[in-house]
Short mmCIF file of C-alpha atoms in Angstrom, two decimals:
data_model
loop_
_atom_site.label_atom_id
_atom_site.label_comp_id
_atom_site.label_asym_id
_atom_site.label_seq_id
_atom_site.Cartn_x
_atom_site.Cartn_y
_atom_site.Cartn_z
CA MET A 169 0.17 0.22 0.03
CA LEU A 170 0.97 3.60 -0.57
CA LEU A 171 0.80 4.59 3.29
CA ASP A 172 2.18 2.89 6.12
CA ILE A 173 2.01 2.63 9.85
CA ARG A 174 3.90 6.14 10.30
CA HIS A 175 1.42 7.99 8.22
CA ILE A 176 -1.34 5.89 10.27
CA VAL A 177 -0.01 7.16 13.32
CA GLY A 178 0.42 10.54 12.10
CA ILE A 179 -3.05 11.26 10.81
CA ILE A 180 -4.48 9.62 14.28
CA LEU A 181 -2.42 12.28 16.34
CA LEU A 182 -3.14 15.11 13.70
CA PHE A 183 -6.69 14.46 14.30
CA VAL A 184 -6.91 13.98 17.76
CA GLN A 185 -5.12 17.28 18.43
CA GLY A 186 -7.14 19.00 16.18
CA LEU A 187 -10.40 17.64 17.61
CA MET A 188 -9.53 18.59 21.26
CA LYS A 189 -8.66 22.06 20.30
CA ILE A 190 -11.68 22.17 18.56
CA ILE A 191 -13.75 21.14 21.41
CA LYS A 192 -12.22 22.77 23.96
CA GLU A 193 -12.42 26.22 22.33
CA SER A 194 -15.85 26.21 20.51
CA LYS A 195 -18.55 28.35 21.54
CA ASP A 196 -21.42 26.80 20.15
CA PHE A 197 -22.58 24.11 18.09
CA TYR A 198 -21.80 25.93 14.78
CA GLU A 199 -18.29 26.68 15.45
CA LEU A 200 -17.73 22.74 16.52
CA GLU A 201 -19.55 21.78 13.35
CA ARG A 202 -17.59 24.04 11.23
CA GLY A 203 -14.38 23.14 13.04
CA ILE A 204 -14.31 19.54 12.59
CA HIS A 205 -15.55 19.80 9.13
CA GLU A 206 -12.08 22.23 8.17
CA LEU A 207 -10.12 19.35 10.32
CA THR A 208 -11.26 16.10 8.38
CA GLN A 209 -10.41 18.48 5.44
CA LYS A 210 -6.87 18.90 6.71
CA VAL A 211 -6.28 15.49 7.50
CA SER A 212 -7.88 14.61 3.91
CA ARG A 213 -5.27 16.69 2.41
CA GLN A 214 -2.35 15.61 4.38
CA LEU A 215 -3.38 11.90 3.39
CA LEU A 216 -3.81 12.99 -0.40
CA GLU A 217 -0.13 14.46 -0.19
CA TRP A 218 1.48 11.52 1.41
CA ALA A 219 -0.22 9.25 -1.22
CA ALA A 220 0.63 11.61 -3.97
CA GLU A 221 4.67 12.10 -2.89
CA GLU A 222 4.44 8.06 -2.32
CA MET A 223 3.53 7.22 -5.90
CA ASP A 224 5.60 9.84 -7.60
CA ARG A 225 8.90 8.14 -5.68
CA LYS A 226 7.58 4.89 -6.81
CA LEU A 227 7.10 6.14 -10.51
CA MET A 228 10.71 7.12 -10.18
CA GLU A 229 11.75 3.62 -9.25
CA ASN A 230 9.82 2.13 -11.96
CA ARG A 231 10.65 4.29 -14.74
CA ASP A 232 12.19 3.34 -17.43
CA LYS A 233 16.06 5.04 -16.72
CA ARG A 234 17.13 4.55 -19.85
CA VAL A 235 14.92 7.22 -21.43
CA TRP A 236 13.60 9.29 -18.55
CA GLU A 237 15.89 11.35 -16.46
CA VAL A 238 14.68 13.37 -13.44
CA ILE A 239 15.64 17.18 -13.85
CA GLY A 240 14.06 18.68 -10.51
CA PHE A 241 10.92 18.95 -8.31
CA ARG A 242 7.85 21.25 -8.76
CA THR A 243 5.14 22.12 -6.58
CA LYS A 244 1.74 22.35 -7.56
CA GLN A 245 -1.74 23.65 -6.09
CA VAL A 246 -4.98 22.47 -6.49
CA ILE A 247 -8.22 23.27 -5.33
CA SER A 248 -10.32 20.29 -4.28
CA ILE A 249 -13.56 19.31 -2.51
CA PHE A 250 -11.00 19.36 0.91
CA GLY A 251 -9.31 22.84 0.33
CA GLU A 252 -6.33 23.58 -1.32
CA PHE A 253 -3.80 21.06 -1.29
CA THR A 254 0.13 21.22 -2.51
CA TYR A 255 2.07 18.61 -3.76
CA ARG A 256 5.56 18.09 -4.87
CA ARG A 257 6.36 15.96 -7.97
CA ARG A 258 9.23 14.94 -10.20
CA LEU A 259 10.09 16.51 -13.65
CA TYR A 260 11.25 14.24 -16.34
CA ARG A 261 13.09 14.78 -19.44
CA ASN A 262 13.14 12.06 -22.41
CA LYS A 263 17.27 11.65 -23.06
CA GLU A 264 16.35 11.36 -27.02
CA THR A 265 13.57 13.61 -27.47
CA GLY A 266 14.17 16.29 -24.99
CA GLU A 267 10.30 16.10 -23.94
CA THR A 268 9.53 16.87 -20.49
CA LYS A 269 6.40 15.68 -18.45
CA PHE A 270 5.50 14.84 -14.84
CA LEU A 271 4.49 11.03 -14.62
CA LEU A 272 2.43 11.73 -11.57
CA ASP A 273 0.19 13.84 -12.99
CA GLU A 274 -0.24 11.54 -15.99
CA VAL A 275 -1.06 8.75 -13.71
CA LEU A 276 -3.54 11.06 -11.87
CA GLY A 277 -5.05 12.28 -15.25
CA ILE A 278 -4.37 15.93 -14.21
CA PRO A 279 -4.31 18.31 -16.91
CA THR A 280 -1.64 20.41 -17.73
CA GLY A 281 -2.08 23.86 -15.58
CA ALA A 282 -5.62 22.77 -14.02
CA ARG A 283 -5.96 24.26 -10.99
CA ILE A 284 -9.58 23.08 -10.14
CA THR A 285 -10.53 19.27 -9.35
CA PRO A 286 -13.33 17.60 -11.09
CA GLY A 287 -15.20 17.52 -8.07
CA ILE A 288 -15.34 21.46 -7.55
CA LYS A 289 -15.57 21.74 -11.51
CA GLU A 290 -18.92 20.16 -11.13
CA ILE A 291 -20.51 21.82 -8.12
CA ALA A 292 -19.25 25.29 -9.49
CA THR A 293 -20.59 24.79 -13.02
CA LYS A 294 -24.08 24.22 -11.42
CA LEU A 295 -24.08 26.88 -9.09
CA ALA A 296 -22.94 29.17 -11.69
CA THR A 297 -25.88 27.88 -14.18
CA GLU A 298 -28.14 29.12 -11.04
CA MET A 299 -26.74 32.30 -9.72
CA THR A 300 -24.01 35.08 -10.66
CA PHE A 301 -20.27 34.05 -10.58
CA ARG A 302 -20.00 36.24 -7.48
CA ARG A 303 -22.93 34.45 -5.19
CA ALA A 304 -21.59 31.17 -6.41
CA ALA A 305 -18.23 31.73 -5.02
CA LYS A 306 -19.60 32.99 -1.73
CA VAL A 307 -21.68 29.93 -1.14
CA LEU A 308 -18.78 27.49 -2.26
CA SER A 309 -16.30 29.33 0.19
CA TYR A 310 -18.57 28.35 3.13
CA LEU A 311 -17.69 24.97 2.54
CA PHE A 312 -14.32 25.19 0.36
CA PRO A 313 -12.11 27.77 0.96
CA HIS A 314 -9.62 29.62 -1.24
CA ILE A 315 -12.76 29.99 -4.08
CA SER A 316 -13.05 33.42 -5.95
CA SER A 317 -15.45 34.66 -8.50
CA MET A 318 -12.41 34.60 -10.99
CA THR A 319 -12.06 31.10 -10.15
CA ILE A 320 -15.81 30.55 -11.32
CA TRP A 321 -15.37 32.61 -14.12
CA ASN A 322 -12.54 30.15 -14.98
CA VAL A 323 -14.57 26.96 -14.64
CA VAL A 324 -17.22 28.22 -16.82
CA GLN A 325 -14.93 29.49 -19.47
CA GLU A 326 -13.33 26.47 -19.71
CA VAL A 327 -16.78 24.08 -19.66
CA GLY A 328 -18.02 26.65 -22.09
CA ASP A 329 -15.44 26.37 -24.32
CA GLU A 330 -15.30 22.51 -24.44
CA ILE A 331 -18.88 22.40 -25.14
CA LYS A 332 -18.52 24.49 -28.05
CA LYS A 333 -15.57 22.46 -29.52
CA GLU A 334 -17.51 19.56 -29.52
CA SER A 335 -20.43 20.99 -31.41
CA GLU A 336 -18.05 22.97 -33.73
CA GLU A 337 -16.06 19.17 -34.30
CA LYS A 338 -19.79 17.65 -35.06
CA LYS A 339 -20.78 20.67 -37.55
CA GLU A 340 -17.15 20.80 -39.32
CA ALA A 341 -17.51 16.84 -39.78
CA VAL A 342 -20.83 17.12 -41.55
CA PHE A 343 -20.50 20.57 -43.55
CA GLU A 344 -16.64 20.42 -44.12
CA TYR A 345 -15.42 17.11 -44.70
CA GLY A 346 -18.96 15.61 -46.04
CA GLN A 347 -19.27 12.92 -43.15
CA ILE A 348 -22.80 11.52 -43.06
CA PRO A 349 -24.11 11.74 -39.00
CA GLU A 350 -24.57 8.27 -37.66
CA GLY A 351 -27.24 8.65 -35.04
CA LYS A 352 -28.69 5.39 -33.37
CA GLU A 353 -32.18 6.36 -32.47
CA GLU A 354 -35.11 5.98 -34.28
CA THR A 355 -38.29 8.23 -35.04
CA SER A 356 -40.81 8.80 -37.71
CA LYS A 357 -41.37 12.32 -36.52
CA LEU A 358 -39.22 15.27 -35.25
CA TYR A 359 -40.61 18.49 -33.79
CA ILE A 360 -37.75 21.38 -33.74
CA GLU A 361 -38.79 24.54 -32.37
CA GLY A 362 -36.64 27.72 -32.40
CA ASP A 363 -37.01 31.11 -30.32
CA GLY A 364 -34.54 34.16 -29.48
CA VAL A 365 -33.43 35.12 -26.21
CA VAL A 366 -32.27 38.60 -26.19
CA ILE A 367 -29.87 39.47 -23.44
CA ARG A 368 -27.71 42.63 -22.52
CA LEU A 369 -23.79 42.78 -23.65
CA GLN A 370 -21.09 44.40 -22.55
CA LYS A 371 -17.73 45.33 -23.69
CA SER A 372 -19.19 44.97 -27.34
CA ASP A 373 -20.20 47.37 -30.02
CA LYS A 374 -23.82 46.28 -29.65
CA LYS A 375 -25.91 46.60 -26.84
CA LYS A 376 -28.07 43.79 -26.88
CA GLY A 377 -27.52 40.01 -28.23
CA GLU A 378 -29.61 37.32 -29.20
CA ILE A 379 -29.34 33.79 -28.21
CA LYS A 380 -30.95 30.90 -30.55
CA HIS A 381 -32.19 28.58 -28.54
CA PHE A 382 -33.66 25.32 -30.22
CA VAL A 383 -35.72 22.29 -28.63
CA ILE A 384 -35.91 19.26 -30.63
CA TYR A 385 -38.18 16.40 -29.73
CA GLU A 386 -39.98 13.64 -30.90
CA GLY A 387 -43.34 14.17 -29.65
CA LYS A 388 -45.62 14.67 -26.05
CA GLU A 389 -46.51 11.95 -24.08
CA GLU A 390 -48.60 12.48 -20.89
CA GLU A 391 -46.70 12.41 -17.40
CA SER A 392 -49.80 12.91 -15.46
CA GLN A 393 -53.47 13.93 -15.87
CA GLY A 394 -53.20 16.92 -17.88
CA ARG A 395 -49.50 17.67 -17.58
CA TYR A 396 -47.26 16.36 -20.63
CA ARG A 397 -43.37 16.35 -21.28
CA LEU A 398 -41.22 16.44 -24.36
CA LYS A 399 -40.40 13.09 -25.44
CA ASN A 400 -36.54 12.32 -25.81
CA LYS A 401 -35.76 16.15 -26.06
CA LEU A 402 -32.50 17.58 -27.34
CA VAL A 403 -31.70 21.40 -26.36
CA VAL A 404 -29.24 23.41 -28.57
CA SER A 405 -28.23 27.13 -27.83
CA GLY A 406 -25.96 29.68 -28.65
CA LEU A 407 -25.09 33.03 -29.38
CA ALA A 408 -24.13 33.11 -32.95
CA GLU A 409 -25.96 33.74 -36.63
CA GLY A 410 -28.80 31.42 -37.39
CA LYS A 411 -27.14 29.73 -40.25
CA ASN A 412 -24.27 28.62 -37.80
CA MET A 413 -26.80 27.57 -35.34
CA TRP A 414 -28.91 25.70 -37.71
CA GLU A 415 -25.79 23.76 -38.82
CA GLU A 416 -24.78 22.86 -35.57
CA VAL A 417 -28.83 21.62 -35.01
CA TYR A 418 -28.66 19.42 -37.91
CA ALA A 419 -25.26 18.04 -37.00
CA LYS A 420 -26.18 17.23 -33.56
CA VAL A 421 -29.96 15.70 -34.77
CA GLY A 422 -27.97 13.47 -37.12
CA SER A 423 -25.71 12.54 -34.21
CA LYS A 424 -28.49 11.53 -32.08
CA TRP A 425 -31.24 10.06 -34.53
CA LYS A 426 -31.00 8.41 -37.73
CA LEU A 427 -32.01 10.90 -40.54
CA ASP A 428 -33.21 8.39 -43.23
CA LYS A 429 -35.65 7.02 -40.89
CA ILE A 430 -37.38 10.58 -40.14
CA GLU A 431 -40.42 10.73 -42.45
CA LYS A 432 -41.67 14.33 -41.29
CA VAL A 433 -40.16 17.41 -39.62
CA TYR A 434 -42.19 20.27 -38.21
CA ILE A 435 -39.99 23.44 -37.60
CA GLY A 436 -41.80 25.87 -35.15
CA GLY A 437 -41.11 29.51 -34.97
CA ASP A 438 -42.54 33.17 -33.79
CA GLY A 439 -42.45 34.32 -37.15
CA ALA A 440 -38.71 35.69 -37.48
CA GLU A 441 -36.92 34.79 -40.26
CA TRP A 442 -34.07 32.51 -38.89
CA PRO A 443 -35.92 29.85 -37.02
CA LYS A 444 -37.41 29.43 -40.88
CA GLY A 445 -33.89 28.62 -41.63
CA GLY A 446 -34.30 25.06 -40.82
CA LEU A 447 -36.32 24.19 -44.08
CA GLU A 448 -33.20 24.32 -45.82
CA TYR A 449 -31.69 21.77 -44.08
CA PHE A 450 -34.28 18.79 -43.56
CA SER A 451 -35.69 17.54 -46.45
CA GLY A 452 -39.86 18.02 -46.85
CA ALA A 453 -39.87 19.90 -43.36
CA GLU A 454 -42.90 22.04 -43.08
CA TYR A 455 -42.87 25.53 -40.76
CA ARG A 456 -45.57 26.16 -38.56
CA LEU A 457 -46.11 29.38 -36.63
CA ASP A 458 -46.28 28.29 -32.57
CA ARG A 459 -49.50 29.26 -30.99
CA TYR A 460 -48.02 31.12 -28.21
CA HIS A 461 -46.69 34.11 -30.25
CA LEU A 462 -49.96 33.78 -32.69
CA GLN A 463 -52.22 34.42 -29.41
CA LYS A 464 -50.06 36.93 -28.19
CA ASN A 465 -49.86 39.22 -31.39
CA LEU A 466 -53.90 38.78 -31.51
CA LEU A 467 -54.33 40.08 -28.16
CA GLU A 468 -51.78 42.71 -28.56
CA ALA A 469 -53.81 44.05 -31.61
CA LEU A 470 -57.40 43.49 -30.70
CA TRP A 471 -57.84 43.23 -26.88
CA TYR A 472 -60.39 46.18 -26.67
CA ASP A 473 -62.60 44.68 -29.33
CA GLU A 474 -63.76 41.05 -28.01
CA GLU A 475 -66.37 40.74 -31.25
CA THR A 476 -63.64 41.58 -33.97
CA TYR A 477 -61.27 39.20 -32.02
CA ASP A 478 -63.29 36.06 -31.94
CA LYS A 479 -64.04 36.58 -35.69
CA VAL A 480 -60.69 37.15 -36.78
CA ARG A 481 -59.64 34.11 -34.62
CA GLU A 482 -62.32 31.61 -36.27
CA ALA A 483 -60.92 32.84 -39.48
CA ILE A 484 -57.65 32.01 -38.84
CA TYR A 485 -58.31 28.52 -37.33
CA GLN A 486 -60.60 27.91 -40.58
CA GLY A 487 -57.72 28.45 -42.58
CA ASP A 488 -59.42 31.34 -44.77
CA LEU A 489 -56.65 34.10 -45.24
CA GLU A 490 -59.14 36.26 -47.33
CA LYS A 491 -61.95 36.34 -44.48
CA THR A 492 -58.96 37.33 -42.13
CA GLN A 493 -57.25 39.99 -44.06
CA ARG A 494 -61.10 41.45 -44.74
CA MET A 495 -62.12 41.68 -41.15
CA LEU A 496 -58.55 43.29 -40.13
CA GLU A 497 -58.88 46.04 -43.16
CA GLU A 498 -62.33 46.98 -41.95
CA ALA A 499 -61.23 47.16 -38.49
CA ILE A 500 -58.02 49.40 -39.40
CA LYS A 501 -60.90 51.78 -40.67
CA LYS A 502 -62.47 52.12 -37.52
CA VAL A 503 -59.57 53.09 -35.24
CA LYS A 504 -56.65 55.67 -35.05
CA GLY A 505 -53.34 56.00 -33.60
CA GLU A 506 -51.59 53.60 -31.81
CA ARG A 507 -54.31 51.03 -32.20
CA ARG A 508 -54.62 51.15 -35.97
CA LYS A 509 -50.78 50.47 -36.09
CA ARG A 510 -51.28 47.62 -34.20
CA ILE A 511 -53.72 46.00 -36.22
CA VAL A 512 -51.69 47.17 -39.32
CA ARG A 513 -48.57 45.20 -37.71
CA LEU A 514 -51.16 42.05 -37.01
CA LEU A 515 -52.09 42.07 -40.62
CA LYS A 516 -48.95 42.30 -42.04
CA TYR A 517 -47.62 39.53 -39.44
CA LEU A 518 -50.64 37.00 -40.18
CA THR A 519 -50.03 37.59 -43.93
CA GLU A 520 -46.27 36.86 -43.96
CA ASN A 521 -46.52 33.93 -41.83
CA TRP A 522 -49.88 32.71 -43.38
CA GLU A 523 -47.67 29.14 -44.20
CA GLY A 524 -47.08 28.61 -41.03
CA ILE A 525 -50.33 29.22 -39.58
CA LYS A 526 -52.49 26.65 -41.36
CA GLY A 527 -53.47 23.92 -39.40
CA SER A 528 -51.78 20.46 -39.49
CA GLU A 529 -51.02 17.70 -37.51
CA GLY A 530 -47.74 19.00 -36.71
CA ALA A 531 -49.00 22.43 -35.86
CA GLU A 532 -51.52 20.73 -33.23
CA ARG A 533 -48.22 19.21 -31.42
CA LEU A 534 -45.91 22.70 -31.30
CA GLY A 535 -45.83 25.36 -28.92
CA ALA A 536 -43.21 23.91 -26.40
CA ILE A 537 -40.58 26.46 -26.78
CA GLU A 538 -41.70 29.64 -24.72
CA GLY A 539 -41.80 27.42 -21.61
CA GLN A 540 -38.49 25.72 -22.35
CA VAL A 541 -36.87 29.46 -23.02
CA GLN A 542 -37.89 30.63 -19.67
CA HIS A 543 -36.85 27.45 -17.79
CA ASN A 544 -33.61 26.82 -19.46
CA ILE A 545 -32.25 29.97 -20.54
CA ALA A 546 -34.11 33.08 -19.79
CA ARG A 547 -34.25 32.93 -16.05
CA ARG A 548 -30.60 32.83 -15.43
CA MET A 549 -29.26 35.08 -18.35
CA LYS A 550 -32.14 37.87 -18.16
CA ARG A 551 -32.26 38.39 -14.64
CA LEU A 552 -32.10 42.30 -13.45
CA GLY A 553 -28.79 43.76 -14.13
CA ALA A 554 -27.27 40.80 -16.18
CA ARG A 555 -24.78 41.65 -18.53
CA TRP A 556 -22.55 39.45 -20.87
CA THR A 557 -19.81 39.53 -22.92
CA GLU A 558 -20.57 38.08 -26.35
CA GLU A 559 -18.30 35.05 -25.81
CA GLY A 560 -19.40 34.86 -22.07
CA GLY A 561 -23.19 34.76 -23.20
CA ASP A 562 -22.16 32.13 -25.70
CA ARG A 563 -20.79 30.10 -23.12
CA MET A 564 -23.42 30.05 -20.35
CA SER A 565 -26.12 29.40 -22.87
CA ARG A 566 -24.31 26.31 -24.01
CA ILE A 567 -23.80 24.97 -20.33
CA LEU A 568 -27.38 25.79 -19.87
CA SER A 569 -28.71 23.91 -22.71
CA GLU A 570 -26.16 20.74 -21.75
CA LYS A 571 -27.57 20.83 -18.16
CA ALA A 572 -31.07 20.87 -19.99
CA ASN A 573 -29.89 17.62 -21.65
CA GLY A 574 -28.45 15.85 -18.62
CA ARG A 575 -25.17 15.91 -19.96
CA LEU A 576 -23.13 18.58 -18.01
CA GLU A 577 -21.25 15.85 -16.07
CA ASP A 578 -19.89 14.80 -19.21
CA TYR A 579 -17.91 18.06 -19.28
CA THR A 580 -16.76 18.75 -15.81
CA THR A 581 -15.67 14.86 -14.67
CA LYS A 582 -13.18 13.99 -17.28
CA TRP A 583 -9.54 13.25 -15.33
CA HIS A 584 -9.48 9.77 -15.73
CA LEU A 585 -6.82 7.75 -13.50
CA LYS A 586 -4.52 5.10 -15.12
CA GLN A 587 -5.68 2.27 -13.07
CA GLU A 588 -3.68 -0.44 -14.23
CA GLU A 589 -0.64 2.04 -13.41
CA ILE A 590 -1.67 2.77 -10.25
CA LYS A 591 -2.33 -1.06 -8.88
CA LYS A 592 1.16 -1.64 -10.50
CA ILE A 593 2.98 0.88 -8.10
CA MET A 594 1.01 0.09 -5.35
CA GLN A 595 2.54 -3.45 -4.77
CA PRO A 596 5.01 -3.36 -2.24
CA THR A 597 8.73 -4.39 -3.24
CA LYS A 598 10.22 -7.39 -1.91
CA GLN A 599 12.39 -4.60 -0.02
CA GLU A 600 9.25 -3.17 1.48
CA GLU A 601 7.85 -6.47 2.53
CA LYS A 602 11.03 -7.15 4.56
CA ARG A 603 11.25 -3.79 6.54
CA LYS A 604 10.03 -3.39 9.73
CA TYR A 605 9.69 -0.68 11.94
CA ALA A 606 10.92 0.10 15.38
CA GLU A 607 9.86 2.68 18.09
CA GLU A 608 12.29 4.90 17.54
CA ASP A 609 11.61 4.83 13.55
CA VAL A 610 8.07 6.01 14.05
CA GLU A 611 9.14 8.39 16.55
CA GLU A 612 11.30 10.04 14.65
CA TRP A 613 9.32 10.41 11.46
CA LEU A 614 6.51 12.00 13.11
CA ARG A 615 8.83 14.72 14.77
CA VAL A 616 9.96 15.47 11.26
CA SER A 617 6.37 15.22 9.53
CA LEU A 618 3.91 16.44 12.42
CA PRO A 619 5.92 19.79 14.10
CA ILE A 620 3.18 19.50 16.82
CA LEU A 621 5.26 16.65 18.41
CA LYS A 622 7.94 19.24 18.77
CA GLY A 623 6.17 22.13 20.66
CA PRO A 624 4.32 22.31 24.05
CA PHE A 625 1.97 19.47 22.98
CA ALA A 626 4.66 16.87 22.90
CA SER A 627 3.72 16.06 26.62
CA LYS A 628 0.46 15.90 26.38
CA PRO A 629 -1.53 12.66 26.97
CA TRP A 630 -3.22 12.35 23.69
CA ILE A 631 -0.14 12.29 22.17
CA LYS A 632 2.06 10.45 24.73
CA TYR A 633 -0.10 7.44 25.09
CA VAL A 634 -1.52 7.37 21.69
CA LEU A 635 2.23 7.27 20.65
CA LYS A 636 3.06 4.52 23.05
CA GLU A 637 0.25 2.32 22.74
CA LEU A 638 0.64 2.11 18.89
CA THR A 639 4.37 1.50 19.59
CA ARG A 640 4.68 -0.47 22.78
CA ALA A 641 7.03 -3.48 22.24
CA ASN A 642 4.63 -6.24 23.91
CA GLY A 643 1.30 -4.77 22.99
CA LEU A 644 -1.20 -5.31 20.10
CA ALA A 645 0.73 -2.68 18.20
CA VAL A 646 3.90 -3.92 17.95
CA GLY A 647 2.49 -6.73 15.62
CA ILE A 648 1.41 -3.93 13.42
CA LEU A 649 4.55 -2.13 13.24
CA ARG A 650 6.90 -5.17 12.67
CA SER A 651 4.53 -6.72 10.29
CA LYS A 652 4.37 -6.06 6.23
CA GLN A 653 3.37 -2.35 5.59
CA PHE A 654 -0.05 -1.31 4.89
#
């Protein structure tokens, strides 16, 4: 094992010393609880540092000495769920190529330059999707010291860039290299709804930007009486032009579903031009104006005249454009000012989107986008006072989409340990199996490793007698000390 009896004794003493001090000095249970939490973090950090140093030593002994030479030590600080810890590891150079690397970092899967562990990265990212970076840092700092708003910003930047990189690679594979997407799932119908979310920008020539938000699903299924959910939902978002986003949507749809099995695609929008761009990407697709925006425009123009409102609404659902236009033209003649302008805008809106208004089987199933926009994007990115850079807005919208897809963890927990290598170096050597510890060996190591044993606490009962029990020559502990390493 990586830790021997000296480490076990050291941790016991470290924990007992801290616990006694906390119990003695705590004024209330809050201080007691917080003190024990910080103590367990400290103990965990010490264990990990010892384990890392021992792994590094074994990697040095097991390396190919003909190829790799040690050229020095470097320290690294990492923020983890048990606080910030520092460890030393050896830097190696390849004698033939001049390449340098840290063998320990490779075995532990720690990327070059990484400062945040996956545990903290996951928590920080999820908090950042619910609140500002500053508030997220404050919440995290209660449990994990050394967390700042800049730390949260760096995490969001890293995760957002990774999500975008994956999307760009899928898009390029299809539109630059002509690869055919190979989705695994099958459906005969697909519904794609798109809507824009306007956010306030900073550090940009533009005051506002529009996030393109898409929700793709196979239909709706009843969850409970009167409540429905979207079947097999996929969410895509980004602060980019409509053409670029539709290419991403097509590539992601193709990587999820078998495109040749999809018989019908219904595309829903609010009347804006960019959602209609999907008709160019999906063969035989039909555009439908979603009913939320249709109803909204009707109410804004005709709220004051219930009779005209009912007649126009009925003509729309009968699919009679001429009748709809005639009634609105008559209504325009009866009013002036702002009411007249709104009816004129309504007439223009209905005429331009009539193909998307006509009833069809697909139209009956659209209308989910408004709720999805609010739940997935708007409640985080449009909160009072929120301003985004163009890059930051794009990153956050992509992170929120992957959160809605249930895939956010895929981008925050990717430090893969080299298990086979770890198992190999954890095996004790023949020399280590023969090694025994005397009481003096343990005491000397503890004095070097744990400075508390040198000061006024050295004579305290909790040190004196714990150490004595663990090292006495005629008790149970001596059998541990003189047996194989743990």
